[in-house]
């Protein structure tokens, strides 16, 4: 049994802070940090490699947390108890359940089409905000997207805010990252219909014939779809809105698209 880490100045606590704050440190070590039992369980249950779990007894209020710790210890995962002061130094949440872990990163390299199910695919071009990416991944998982492609992404996929906003579901949906050309080549090789949305279009999403084999392409939060993807879209449509809003945020837009795809294709 390891000794309890008491001081927030302990080198291992400082390392957790570095992993939380520094994309470069995460790249160097090939790991990232996850806080919260539910998020960690979601990653572990998706088969991701949990390397070490830091826990603070004073902050753990639920009995099932202790049950999970015992299970992970039996699985050979290293456990390290820390003081409340030390834990809060490494924590990045306002309210914590006393669980913080180091998890091994995985590859986002694009795999051949024959290795990836692709009835329903989401492409995110130049997405900029970690919180938005996490929320979108949660939505993609909820509606059964087969894969998500990050096209020239500006976000570190393993940023703690991506994990938190996804509720730990970043490991549930296959995610791949590449250049615009690489992502488009994959879509073309997969013979997917590439669909984009615009409020300027006359064709309603609800009247469009959606194919079983569709890729929805969404642009950046700030600029929308750039010229590259605009030239690649094979079908355009608009999401009908009755209010005064001229547009939706990315996550709301995606929820509308995926929900309608499942309804229209009777995909349950």
CSV table of N, CA and C in Angstrom, one decimal, residues 198-205 236-239:
chain,number,residue,atom,x,y,z
A,198,UNK,N,-27.6,24.9,-44.3
A,198,UNK,CA,-27.5,26.3,-44.4
A,198,UNK,C,-28.9,26.9,-44.4
A,199,UNK,N,-29.0,28.0,-43.6
A,199,UNK,CA,-30.3,28.6,-43.5
A,199,UNK,C,-30.8,29.3,-44.9
A,200,UNK,N,-29.8,29.4,-45.8
A,200,UNK,CA,-30.1,30.0,-47.1
A,200,UNK,C,-30.7,29.0,-48.1
A,201,UNK,N,-30.7,27.7,-47.7
A,201,UNK,CA,-31.2,26.7,-48.6
A,201,UNK,C,-32.8,26.6,-48.5
A,202,UNK,N,-33.4,26.2,-49.6
A,202,UNK,CA,-34.8,26.1,-49.7
A,202,UNK,C,-35.3,24.7,-49.3
A,203,UNK,N,-34.5,23.7,-49.4
A,203,UNK,CA,-34.9,22.3,-49.1
A,203,UNK,C,-34.8,22.0,-47.6
A,204,UNK,N,-36.0,21.6,-47.0
A,204,UNK,CA,-36.0,21.3,-45.6
A,204,UNK,C,-35.4,20.0,-45.3
A,205,UNK,N,-34.7,19.9,-44.2
A,205,UNK,CA,-34.2,18.6,-43.7
A,205,UNK,C,-35.3,17.6,-43.6
A,236,UNK,N,-27.5,19.8,-49.9
A,236,UNK,CA,-27.7,20.9,-48.9
A,236,UNK,C,-29.2,20.8,-48.4
A,237,UNK,N,-29.3,21.3,-47.2
A,237,UNK,CA,-30.7,21.4,-46.7
A,237,UNK,C,-30.6,22.4,-45.5
A,238,UNK,N,-31.8,22.8,-45.1
A,238,UNK,CA,-31.9,23.7,-43.9
A,238,UNK,C,-32.7,23.0,-42.8
A,239,UNK,N,-32.4,23.4,-41.6
A,239,UNK,CA,-33.2,23.0,-40.4
A,239,UNK,C,-34.3,24.0,-40.2
